[in-house]
C-alpha cells in the first residue's frame, strides 16, 4: 500500500498510484529541524527515508545543526563511537516520529526510516546481530528498519534479526543469486519468529537492489571493448538486472513456503531500487525511476532525482513485468562479449563495503574533530 494523498496531477503521485513507494535517500538534522521532511511528505509523496554512513558523514560536516548536541556529548565525556551512536540514532528517532502518521496510514508498510549497522561489521554475523539489536533497542520506534549488508555473513544476521522481530532493510544487493539467498534468509527468519510466538505482521523487510552502480561498472568494461555492439549495450545492464530481480521476487513469494508464512500474517519482503540517481550525465535524469515502475516496490531517490521526477517524470504504469526475456537477452549479450556477471557483482559488493567503510572513517574524523573543538 502506498500513500497517494498528494494530487494525482504530479508525476510522484502517479508513481505512488502505480505501486511505487518513494523513499528519500538522505537524512540530516537540518531536514528534521526545518520541516523539510514534512514538506516532502505533503508535496512529493515521500513515504520513507534511508540513511547510510555516507549520508551521515555529509550531514555532520555541514552547518551548525549538530553543534549543541556535540557540546553536550563532549561535556559528558563520550568517546567518538558512542557520540556517533547518539547522534545518528537521535536523527533516526526524530525522523521516525515525523513519518509515524504515514506508517499508521499504510498499516506499517511505509513511513519507514532505515539506519545501518557499522560497515566494519559487514563480514561478522554475530557482531552485526548484536549491533542491530542495540540500534533497535535504543531507537524504540516501530517504523525503524535496521540496514544489514547482503554479504555472505550478512545472511545469517538477516535471519537472526528478523527472528528477533526486528524489521530489516537488506542493503548492497547486486546479484540475482545473492538476492535469492536474501529472500531465503528472510523466510527462515520469519519461520523462527513464528516458532517463537512473535507476531509476524509487525515484521517488515525490503531488499535493496542497487541499479546505477551496475551500469557504471559494466559500461566501463564495455568502453574497454570498444566495439559498436559493446557501445549499444551501455546503460542497459542495471535496468535489466533489476527487472530480473523483480521476476525473482514474484517467483519466490509464489512458493508454498512463502504463501504459508503470508497466511500466518507475514509480509512479503519488497524489492527496493537503490542507487537510482544517474551517474552518467548523458542519461535522462529520471531513467532509473521510469524504467522500474512495478507494484509493491520501493525506490529510494537522492533529492536531485526526486526533484527531477516531480518536475518532469513520465510515469506510464508498470514498466517491469513482461520485460524478462528482453532483460535476460541483455545479460546474455554481455556474457557473449566476455563480461562476467559474477565478477561484476562481486566487485560491486566489495567496493560497496569499502566505500561505506571510507565514509564511516570520514564520519569518525568529523565527530572526533567536533568533540575536541567542543571540549576546549
mmCIF file of C-alpha atoms in Angstrom:
data_model
loop_
_atom_site.group_PDB
_atom_site.id
_atom_site.type_symbol
_atom_site.label_atom_id
_atom_site.label_comp_id
_atom_site.label_asym_id
_atom_site.label_seq_id
_atom_site.Cartn_x
_atom_site.Cartn_y
_atom_site.Cartn_z
ATOM 1 C CA UNK A 1 0.000 0.000 0.000
ATOM 2 C CA UNK A 2 1.377 3.410 -0.911
ATOM 3 C CA UNK A 3 0.422 6.879 0.152
ATOM 4 C CA UNK A 4 -1.328 8.825 -2.620
ATOM 5 C CA UNK A 5 -2.643 11.816 -0.723
ATOM 6 C CA UNK A 6 -0.910 14.385 -2.939
ATOM 7 C CA UNK A 7 -2.567 15.444 -6.140
ATOM 8 C CA UNK A 8 -2.506 12.774 -8.829
ATOM 9 C CA UNK A 9 -1.569 15.543 -11.279
ATOM 10 C CA UNK A 10 2.083 15.208 -10.217
ATOM 11 C CA UNK A 11 4.469 12.539 -11.534
ATOM 12 C CA UNK A 12 5.347 11.471 -7.993
ATOM 13 C CA UNK A 13 1.659 10.947 -7.239
ATOM 14 C CA UNK A 14 1.355 8.886 -10.418
ATOM 15 C CA UNK A 15 4.384 6.851 -9.332
ATOM 16 C CA UNK A 16 2.788 6.197 -5.952
ATOM 17 C CA UNK A 17 -0.504 5.234 -7.599
ATOM 18 C CA UNK A 18 1.417 2.717 -9.737
ATOM 19 C CA UNK A 19 2.556 0.929 -6.580
ATOM 20 C CA UNK A 20 5.982 2.502 -6.018
ATOM 21 C CA UNK A 21 6.805 3.809 -2.546
ATOM 22 C CA UNK A 22 9.083 6.843 -2.781
ATOM 23 C CA UNK A 23 11.750 6.972 -0.074
ATOM 24 C CA UNK A 24 14.286 9.793 0.168
ATOM 25 C CA UNK A 25 17.896 8.625 0.199
ATOM 26 C CA UNK A 26 19.046 11.305 2.632
ATOM 27 C CA UNK A 27 18.623 12.478 6.221
ATOM 28 C CA UNK A 28 20.065 15.324 8.251
ATOM 29 C CA UNK A 29 19.282 17.273 11.414
ATOM 30 C CA UNK A 30 18.650 20.298 9.203
ATOM 31 C CA UNK A 31 15.929 18.436 7.251
ATOM 32 C CA UNK A 32 14.332 17.451 10.534
ATOM 33 C CA UNK A 33 14.504 20.900 12.164
ATOM 34 C CA UNK A 34 13.351 22.950 9.163
ATOM 35 C CA UNK A 35 10.209 20.957 8.385
ATOM 36 C CA UNK A 36 11.701 19.786 5.084
ATOM 37 C CA UNK A 37 10.654 16.161 5.643
ATOM 38 C CA UNK A 38 7.040 17.137 6.332
ATOM 39 C CA UNK A 39 7.075 19.214 3.160
ATOM 40 C CA UNK A 40 8.376 16.310 1.067
ATOM 41 C CA UNK A 41 5.687 14.033 2.517
ATOM 42 C CA UNK A 42 2.955 16.555 1.751
ATOM 43 C CA UNK A 43 4.117 17.703 -1.675
ATOM 44 C CA UNK A 44 6.224 14.978 -3.287
ATOM 45 C CA UNK A 45 4.732 11.726 -1.976
ATOM 46 C CA UNK A 46 7.809 10.775 0.061
ATOM 47 C CA UNK A 47 6.853 7.944 2.429
ATOM 48 C CA UNK A 48 10.193 6.929 3.905
ATOM 49 C CA UNK A 49 13.873 7.748 4.399
ATOM 50 C CA UNK A 50 17.080 5.747 4.136
ATOM 51 C CA UNK A 51 20.450 6.591 5.637
ATOM 52 C CA UNK A 52 23.958 5.219 5.392
ATOM 53 C CA UNK A 53 27.443 6.237 6.605
ATOM 54 C CA UNK A 54 27.982 8.456 3.550
ATOM 55 C CA UNK A 55 24.779 10.392 4.250
ATOM 56 C CA UNK A 56 25.586 10.906 7.934
ATOM 57 C CA UNK A 57 29.175 11.949 7.167
ATOM 58 C CA UNK A 58 27.889 14.594 4.734
ATOM 59 C CA UNK A 59 25.216 15.835 7.150
ATOM 60 C CA UNK A 60 27.626 16.227 10.058
ATOM 61 C CA UNK A 61 30.241 18.042 8.012
ATOM 62 C CA UNK A 62 27.856 20.853 7.049
ATOM 63 C CA UNK A 63 26.201 23.599 9.062
ATOM 64 C CA UNK A 64 25.669 24.020 12.777
ATOM 65 C CA UNK A 65 22.652 21.795 13.408
ATOM 66 C CA UNK A 66 24.667 19.294 15.455
ATOM 67 C CA UNK A 67 26.783 21.761 17.438
ATOM 68 C CA UNK A 68 24.663 21.837 20.593
ATOM 69 C CA UNK A 69 24.414 18.067 20.873
ATOM 70 C CA UNK A 70 28.141 17.692 20.211
ATOM 71 C CA UNK A 71 28.871 20.124 23.065
ATOM 72 C CA UNK A 72 26.644 18.102 25.392
ATOM 73 C CA UNK A 73 28.262 14.820 24.378
ATOM 74 C CA UNK A 74 31.745 16.279 24.817
ATOM 75 C CA UNK A 75 30.818 17.566 28.265
ATOM 76 C CA UNK A 76 29.536 14.094 29.164
ATOM 77 C CA UNK A 77 32.883 12.611 28.144
ATOM 78 C CA UNK A 78 31.575 10.314 25.405
ATOM 79 C CA UNK A 79 34.082 8.765 23.025
ATOM 80 C CA UNK A 80 33.715 9.033 19.241
ATOM 81 C CA UNK A 81 31.869 5.734 18.703
ATOM 82 C CA UNK A 82 29.335 6.459 21.451
ATOM 83 C CA UNK A 83 28.859 10.006 20.177
ATOM 84 C CA UNK A 84 28.151 8.739 16.632
ATOM 85 C CA UNK A 85 25.666 6.249 18.068
ATOM 86 C CA UNK A 86 23.838 9.000 19.999
ATOM 87 C CA UNK A 87 23.807 11.487 17.112
ATOM 88 C CA UNK A 88 22.656 9.096 14.398
ATOM 89 C CA UNK A 89 20.018 7.324 16.491
ATOM 90 C CA UNK A 90 18.684 10.710 17.600
ATOM 91 C CA UNK A 91 18.191 11.763 13.960
ATOM 92 C CA UNK A 92 16.518 8.469 13.094
ATOM 93 C CA UNK A 93 14.198 8.576 16.112
ATOM 94 C CA UNK A 94 13.086 12.126 15.264
ATOM 95 C CA UNK A 95 12.561 11.249 11.611
ATOM 96 C CA UNK A 96 10.556 8.188 12.686
ATOM 97 C CA UNK A 97 8.200 10.456 14.613
ATOM 98 C CA UNK A 98 7.752 12.661 11.545
ATOM 99 C CA UNK A 99 6.870 9.616 9.425
ATOM 100 C CA UNK A 100 4.672 7.964 12.053
ATOM 101 C CA UNK A 101 1.389 9.129 10.506
ATOM 102 C CA UNK A 102 2.481 7.642 7.160
ATOM 103 C CA UNK A 103 3.372 4.427 8.987
ATOM 104 C CA UNK A 104 -0.103 4.301 10.555
ATOM 105 C CA UNK A 105 -1.890 5.184 7.322
ATOM 106 C CA UNK A 106 -0.064 2.462 5.357
ATOM 107 C CA UNK A 107 -0.553 -0.227 8.034
ATOM 108 C CA UNK A 108 3.166 -0.317 8.712
ATOM 109 C CA UNK A 109 4.280 -0.797 5.121
ATOM 110 C CA UNK A 110 5.729 2.695 4.688
ATOM 111 C CA UNK A 111 6.686 5.578 6.956
ATOM 112 C CA UNK A 112 9.988 3.749 7.372
ATOM 113 C CA UNK A 113 13.359 5.164 8.445
ATOM 114 C CA UNK A 114 16.439 2.987 7.949
ATOM 115 C CA UNK A 115 19.722 3.079 9.877
ATOM 116 C CA UNK A 116 22.723 0.956 9.012
ATOM 117 C CA UNK A 117 24.963 -1.129 11.267
ATOM 118 C CA UNK A 118 28.621 -0.029 11.174
ATOM 119 C CA UNK A 119 30.131 -1.157 7.848
ATOM 120 C CA UNK A 120 33.173 -2.653 9.582
ATOM 121 C CA UNK A 121 30.830 -5.425 10.767
ATOM 122 C CA UNK A 122 29.839 -6.473 7.221
ATOM 123 C CA UNK A 123 31.723 -9.778 7.478
ATOM 124 C CA UNK A 124 30.935 -10.520 11.134
ATOM 125 C CA UNK A 125 27.492 -12.067 11.575
ATOM 126 C CA UNK A 126 27.440 -12.166 15.391
ATOM 127 C CA UNK A 127 28.598 -8.561 15.745
ATOM 128 C CA UNK A 128 26.036 -7.440 13.143
ATOM 129 C CA UNK A 129 23.214 -9.185 15.021
ATOM 130 C CA UNK A 130 24.293 -7.538 18.290
ATOM 131 C CA UNK A 131 24.565 -4.116 16.620
ATOM 132 C CA UNK A 132 21.132 -4.472 15.001
ATOM 133 C CA UNK A 133 19.540 -5.284 18.354
ATOM 134 C CA UNK A 134 21.384 -2.413 20.057
ATOM 135 C CA UNK A 135 20.150 0.082 17.442
ATOM 136 C CA UNK A 136 16.583 -1.221 17.660
ATOM 137 C CA UNK A 137 16.589 -1.119 21.466
ATOM 138 C CA UNK A 138 17.985 2.412 21.502
ATOM 139 C CA UNK A 139 15.592 3.955 18.974
ATOM 140 C CA UNK A 140 12.448 2.125 20.153
ATOM 141 C CA UNK A 141 10.299 3.138 17.185
ATOM 142 C CA UNK A 142 8.032 0.660 15.376
ATOM 143 C CA UNK A 143 8.763 2.176 11.963
ATOM 144 C CA UNK A 144 12.552 1.844 12.075
ATOM 145 C CA UNK A 145 14.378 -0.611 9.844
ATOM 146 C CA UNK A 146 17.914 -1.787 10.527
ATOM 147 C CA UNK A 147 20.089 -1.917 7.414
ATOM 148 C CA UNK A 148 22.246 -5.028 7.075
ATOM 149 C CA UNK A 149 24.510 -5.594 4.040
ATOM 150 C CA UNK A 150 23.843 -8.695 1.939
ATOM 151 C CA UNK A 151 27.312 -10.173 2.339
ATOM 152 C CA UNK A 152 27.548 -13.938 2.864
ATOM 153 C CA UNK A 153 27.987 -13.288 6.586
ATOM 154 C CA UNK A 154 25.117 -10.822 6.476
ATOM 155 C CA UNK A 155 22.679 -13.582 5.509
ATOM 156 C CA UNK A 156 22.896 -15.173 8.958
ATOM 157 C CA UNK A 157 22.495 -11.754 10.558
ATOM 158 C CA UNK A 158 19.376 -11.062 8.467
ATOM 159 C CA UNK A 159 17.802 -14.338 9.584
ATOM 160 C CA UNK A 160 18.527 -13.821 13.277
ATOM 161 C CA UNK A 161 17.484 -10.164 13.297
ATOM 162 C CA UNK A 162 14.176 -10.983 11.605
ATOM 163 C CA UNK A 163 13.767 -13.932 14.019
ATOM 164 C CA UNK A 164 14.041 -11.435 16.880
ATOM 165 C CA UNK A 165 11.093 -9.496 15.438
ATOM 166 C CA UNK A 166 13.176 -6.591 14.115
ATOM 167 C CA UNK A 167 12.395 -5.134 10.675
ATOM 168 C CA UNK A 168 15.341 -5.202 8.260
ATOM 169 C CA UNK A 169 16.410 -3.267 5.180
ATOM 170 C CA UNK A 170 18.854 -5.566 3.379
ATOM 171 C CA UNK A 171 21.371 -3.421 1.523
ATOM 172 C CA UNK A 172 24.119 -3.807 -1.102
ATOM 173 C CA UNK A 173 22.441 -6.492 -3.240
ATOM 174 C CA UNK A 174 23.869 -6.755 -6.743
ATOM 175 C CA UNK A 175 23.394 -10.326 -7.990
ATOM 176 C CA UNK A 176 20.263 -12.384 -8.593
ATOM 177 C CA UNK A 177 21.824 -15.381 -6.850
ATOM 178 C CA UNK A 178 22.515 -13.359 -3.700
ATOM 179 C CA UNK A 179 19.014 -11.900 -3.872
ATOM 180 C CA UNK A 180 17.560 -15.419 -3.782
ATOM 181 C CA UNK A 181 19.717 -16.123 -0.717
ATOM 182 C CA UNK A 182 18.455 -12.903 0.900
ATOM 183 C CA UNK A 183 14.822 -13.940 0.405
ATOM 184 C CA UNK A 184 15.647 -17.361 1.861
ATOM 185 C CA UNK A 185 17.290 -15.683 4.879
ATOM 186 C CA UNK A 186 14.167 -13.551 5.371
ATOM 187 C CA UNK A 187 11.793 -16.513 5.153
ATOM 188 C CA UNK A 188 13.971 -18.532 7.532
ATOM 189 C CA UNK A 189 13.885 -15.641 9.994
ATOM 190 C CA UNK A 190 10.098 -15.490 9.743
ATOM 191 C CA UNK A 191 9.851 -19.224 10.394
ATOM 192 C CA UNK A 192 11.993 -18.840 13.512
ATOM 193 C CA UNK A 193 9.934 -15.863 14.675
ATOM 194 C CA UNK A 194 6.737 -17.868 14.171
ATOM 195 C CA UNK A 195 8.131 -20.726 16.264
ATOM 196 C CA UNK A 196 8.979 -18.230 18.992
ATOM 197 C CA UNK A 197 5.410 -16.922 19.007
ATOM 198 C CA UNK A 198 6.283 -13.491 17.594
ATOM 199 C CA UNK A 199 3.542 -11.662 15.675
ATOM 200 C CA UNK A 200 4.718 -11.855 12.066
ATOM 201 C CA UNK A 201 2.539 -8.958 10.939
ATOM 202 C CA UNK A 202 4.814 -6.500 12.741
ATOM 203 C CA UNK A 203 7.941 -7.622 10.888
ATOM 204 C CA UNK A 204 8.720 -5.849 7.607
ATOM 205 C CA UNK A 205 11.655 -6.043 5.240
ATOM 206 C CA UNK A 206 12.897 -4.599 1.977
ATOM 207 C CA UNK A 207 15.686 -5.938 -0.225
ATOM 208 C CA UNK A 208 17.782 -3.109 -1.659
ATOM 209 C CA UNK A 209 18.892 -3.952 -5.179
ATOM 210 C CA UNK A 210 21.465 -1.474 -6.498
ATOM 211 C CA UNK A 211 20.945 -0.166 -10.024
ATOM 212 C CA UNK A 212 23.165 2.621 -11.369
ATOM 213 C CA UNK A 213 26.360 1.180 -9.899
ATOM 214 C CA UNK A 214 25.855 -1.880 -12.107
ATOM 215 C CA UNK A 215 25.800 0.332 -15.190
ATOM 216 C CA UNK A 216 28.882 2.252 -14.050
ATOM 217 C CA UNK A 217 30.916 -0.954 -13.735
ATOM 218 C CA UNK A 218 29.553 -2.688 -16.830
ATOM 219 C CA UNK A 219 29.816 0.419 -19.030
ATOM 220 C CA UNK A 220 33.459 0.818 -18.011
ATOM 221 C CA UNK A 221 34.102 -2.716 -19.272
ATOM 222 C CA UNK A 222 32.091 -2.085 -22.440
ATOM 223 C CA UNK A 223 34.185 1.019 -23.171
ATOM 224 C CA UNK A 224 37.326 -1.114 -22.884
ATOM 225 C CA UNK A 225 35.906 -3.473 -25.531
ATOM 226 C CA UNK A 226 35.052 -0.517 -27.738
ATOM 227 C CA UNK A 227 33.023 -2.220 -30.484
ATOM 228 C CA UNK A 228 29.725 -0.917 -31.833
ATOM 229 C CA UNK A 229 27.979 -3.877 -30.224
ATOM 230 C CA UNK A 230 29.541 -3.031 -26.877
ATOM 231 C CA UNK A 231 28.561 0.625 -27.176
ATOM 232 C CA UNK A 232 24.983 -0.418 -27.954
ATOM 233 C CA UNK A 233 24.733 -2.279 -24.652
ATOM 234 C CA UNK A 234 25.702 0.655 -22.461
ATOM 235 C CA UNK A 235 23.302 1.784 -19.719
ATOM 236 C CA UNK A 236 21.170 -1.343 -20.094
ATOM 237 C CA UNK A 237 22.634 -3.773 -17.546
ATOM 238 C CA UNK A 238 21.403 -2.036 -14.383
ATOM 239 C CA UNK A 239 17.772 -1.916 -15.505
ATOM 240 C CA UNK A 240 17.860 -5.468 -16.900
ATOM 241 C CA UNK A 241 19.344 -6.776 -13.650
ATOM 242 C CA UNK A 242 16.727 -5.001 -11.517
ATOM 243 C CA UNK A 243 13.851 -6.174 -13.716
ATOM 244 C CA UNK A 244 15.071 -9.768 -13.363
ATOM 245 C CA UNK A 245 15.248 -9.219 -9.608
ATOM 246 C CA UNK A 246 11.544 -8.385 -9.701
ATOM 247 C CA UNK A 247 10.939 -11.673 -11.505
ATOM 248 C CA UNK A 248 12.819 -13.447 -8.687
ATOM 249 C CA UNK A 249 10.600 -11.629 -6.160
ATOM 250 C CA UNK A 250 7.464 -12.775 -7.987
ATOM 251 C CA UNK A 251 8.705 -16.358 -8.169
ATOM 252 C CA UNK A 252 9.935 -16.687 -4.587
ATOM 253 C CA UNK A 253 6.824 -15.227 -2.981
ATOM 254 C CA UNK A 254 4.607 -17.501 -5.075
ATOM 255 C CA UNK A 255 6.138 -20.583 -3.432
ATOM 256 C CA UNK A 256 4.169 -22.667 -0.949
ATOM 257 C CA UNK A 257 6.704 -21.806 1.731
ATOM 258 C CA UNK A 258 6.175 -18.065 1.338
ATOM 259 C CA UNK A 259 2.403 -18.399 0.978
ATOM 260 C CA UNK A 260 2.140 -20.304 4.276
ATOM 261 C CA UNK A 261 4.017 -17.547 6.081
ATOM 262 C CA UNK A 262 1.875 -14.822 4.496
ATOM 263 C CA UNK A 263 -1.244 -16.759 5.559
ATOM 264 C CA UNK A 264 0.189 -16.733 9.096
ATOM 265 C CA UNK A 265 0.346 -12.918 8.964
ATOM 266 C CA UNK A 266 3.788 -12.328 7.437
ATOM 267 C CA UNK A 267 4.571 -9.557 4.969
ATOM 268 C CA UNK A 268 6.323 -10.037 1.662
ATOM 269 C CA UNK A 269 9.834 -8.621 1.522
ATOM 270 C CA UNK A 270 9.511 -5.834 -1.027
ATOM 271 C CA UNK A 271 12.176 -5.164 -3.655
ATOM 272 C CA UNK A 272 13.797 -1.758 -3.225
ATOM 273 C CA UNK A 273 15.615 0.062 -6.021
ATOM 274 C CA UNK A 274 18.697 1.749 -4.590
ATOM 275 C CA UNK A 275 21.353 3.830 -6.316
ATOM 276 C CA UNK A 276 18.746 5.309 -8.671
ATOM 277 C CA UNK A 277 20.472 8.607 -9.340
ATOM 278 C CA UNK A 278 22.103 8.514 -12.784
ATOM 279 C CA UNK A 279 25.907 8.586 -12.717
ATOM 280 C CA UNK A 280 26.281 9.290 -16.460
ATOM 281 C CA UNK A 281 25.288 12.922 -17.220
ATOM 282 C CA UNK A 282 24.334 11.888 -20.760
ATOM 283 C CA UNK A 283 21.464 9.749 -19.472
ATOM 284 C CA UNK A 284 17.952 11.048 -18.689
ATOM 285 C CA UNK A 285 17.908 12.036 -15.009
ATOM 286 C CA UNK A 286 14.732 10.020 -14.369
ATOM 287 C CA UNK A 287 15.893 6.866 -16.200
ATOM 288 C CA UNK A 288 16.032 4.546 -13.175
ATOM 289 C CA UNK A 289 12.658 5.746 -11.936
ATOM 290 C CA UNK A 290 10.637 5.488 -15.145
ATOM 291 C CA UNK A 291 12.127 2.132 -16.203
ATOM 292 C CA UNK A 292 11.477 0.418 -12.870
ATOM 293 C CA UNK A 293 7.803 1.023 -12.131
ATOM 294 C CA UNK A 294 6.059 -2.040 -10.700
ATOM 295 C CA UNK A 295 3.572 -2.854 -7.948
ATOM 296 C CA UNK A 296 4.850 -3.260 -4.397
ATOM 297 C CA UNK A 297 8.346 -1.848 -4.797
ATOM 298 C CA UNK A 298 10.306 0.967 -3.171
ATOM 299 C CA UNK A 299 12.502 3.478 -4.986
ATOM 300 C CA UNK A 300 14.986 5.333 -2.778
ATOM 301 C CA UNK A 301 15.939 8.534 -4.535
ATOM 302 C CA UNK A 302 18.567 11.160 -3.883
ATOM 303 C CA UNK A 303 16.850 14.548 -3.664
ATOM 304 C CA UNK A 304 18.120 15.543 -7.121
ATOM 305 C CA UNK A 305 16.372 12.512 -8.659
ATOM 306 C CA UNK A 306 13.238 13.120 -6.597
ATOM 307 C CA UNK A 307 13.069 16.726 -7.806
ATOM 308 C CA UNK A 308 13.614 15.655 -11.420
ATOM 309 C CA UNK A 309 10.868 13.040 -11.168
ATOM 310 C CA UNK A 310 8.454 15.522 -9.605
ATOM 311 C CA UNK A 311 9.285 18.110 -12.264
ATOM 312 C CA UNK A 312 9.243 16.078 -15.475
ATOM 313 C CA UNK A 313 8.930 12.361 -14.728
ATOM 314 C CA UNK A 314 6.869 10.462 -17.294
ATOM 315 C CA UNK A 315 5.078 7.657 -15.465
ATOM 316 C CA UNK A 316 3.213 5.270 -17.757
ATOM 317 C CA UNK A 317 2.411 2.443 -15.345
ATOM 318 C CA UNK A 318 4.174 -0.891 -14.952
ATOM 319 C CA UNK A 319 7.452 -0.952 -16.931
ATOM 320 C CA UNK A 320 8.872 -4.136 -15.399
ATOM 321 C CA UNK A 321 6.586 -7.158 -15.734
ATOM 322 C CA UNK A 322 6.761 -8.707 -19.178
ATOM 323 C CA UNK A 323 10.326 -7.490 -19.797
ATOM 324 C CA UNK A 324 12.148 -10.577 -18.507
ATOM 325 C CA UNK A 325 13.078 -12.168 -21.862
ATOM 326 C CA UNK A 326 14.447 -8.846 -23.087
ATOM 327 C CA UNK A 327 16.347 -8.371 -19.823
ATOM 328 C CA UNK A 328 17.869 -11.857 -19.985
ATOM 329 C CA UNK A 329 18.916 -11.080 -23.533
ATOM 330 C CA UNK A 330 20.914 -8.067 -22.322
ATOM 331 C CA UNK A 331 22.805 -10.163 -19.758
ATOM 332 C CA UNK A 332 23.399 -12.932 -22.308
ATOM 333 C CA UNK A 333 24.857 -10.443 -24.802
ATOM 334 C CA UNK A 334 27.178 -9.088 -22.118
ATOM 335 C CA UNK A 335 28.337 -12.626 -21.380
ATOM 336 C CA UNK A 336 28.939 -13.197 -25.102
ATOM 337 C CA UNK A 337 31.250 -10.177 -25.070
ATOM 338 C CA UNK A 338 33.227 -11.732 -22.206
ATOM 339 C CA UNK A 339 31.817 -9.597 -19.391
ATOM 340 C CA UNK A 340 31.443 -11.835 -16.346
ATOM 341 C CA UNK A 341 28.233 -11.163 -14.408
ATOM 342 C CA UNK A 342 29.676 -12.839 -11.315
ATOM 343 C CA UNK A 343 32.853 -10.772 -11.452
ATOM 344 C CA UNK A 344 30.882 -7.540 -11.892
ATOM 345 C CA UNK A 345 28.583 -8.218 -8.927
ATOM 346 C CA UNK A 346 31.397 -9.469 -6.659
ATOM 347 C CA UNK A 347 33.439 -6.368 -7.494
ATOM 348 C CA UNK A 348 30.493 -4.100 -6.719
ATOM 349 C CA UNK A 349 29.787 -5.774 -3.375
ATOM 350 C CA UNK A 350 33.419 -5.499 -2.320
ATOM 351 C CA UNK A 351 33.622 -1.853 -3.415
ATOM 352 C CA UNK A 352 30.287 -1.073 -1.754
ATOM 353 C CA UNK A 353 31.522 -2.258 1.639
ATOM 354 C CA UNK A 354 34.825 -0.426 1.122
ATOM 355 C CA UNK A 355 33.059 2.833 0.213
ATOM 356 C CA UNK A 356 30.895 2.687 3.332
ATOM 357 C CA UNK A 357 33.983 1.998 5.436
ATOM 358 C CA UNK A 358 35.688 5.058 3.957
ATOM 359 C CA UNK A 359 32.587 7.159 4.702
ATOM 360 C CA UNK A 360 32.462 5.775 8.234
ATOM 361 C CA UNK A 361 36.093 6.845 8.663
ATOM 362 C CA UNK A 362 35.153 10.344 7.496
ATOM 363 C CA UNK A 363 32.244 10.341 9.939
ATOM 364 C CA UNK A 364 34.567 9.314 12.779
ATOM 365 C CA UNK A 365 37.040 12.081 11.921
ATOM 366 C CA UNK A 366 34.264 14.688 11.655
ATOM 367 C CA UNK A 367 32.808 13.771 15.050
ATOM 368 C CA UNK A 368 36.248 13.458 16.655
ATOM 369 C CA UNK A 369 37.201 16.956 15.485
ATOM 370 C CA UNK A 370 33.853 18.333 16.671
ATOM 371 C CA UNK A 371 34.191 16.733 20.110
ATOM 372 C CA UNK A 372 37.719 18.040 20.504
ATOM 373 C CA UNK A 373 36.617 21.517 19.479
ATOM 374 C CA UNK A 374 33.671 21.468 21.884
ATOM 375 C CA UNK A 375 35.871 20.333 24.777
ATOM 376 C CA UNK A 376 38.189 23.354 24.517
#
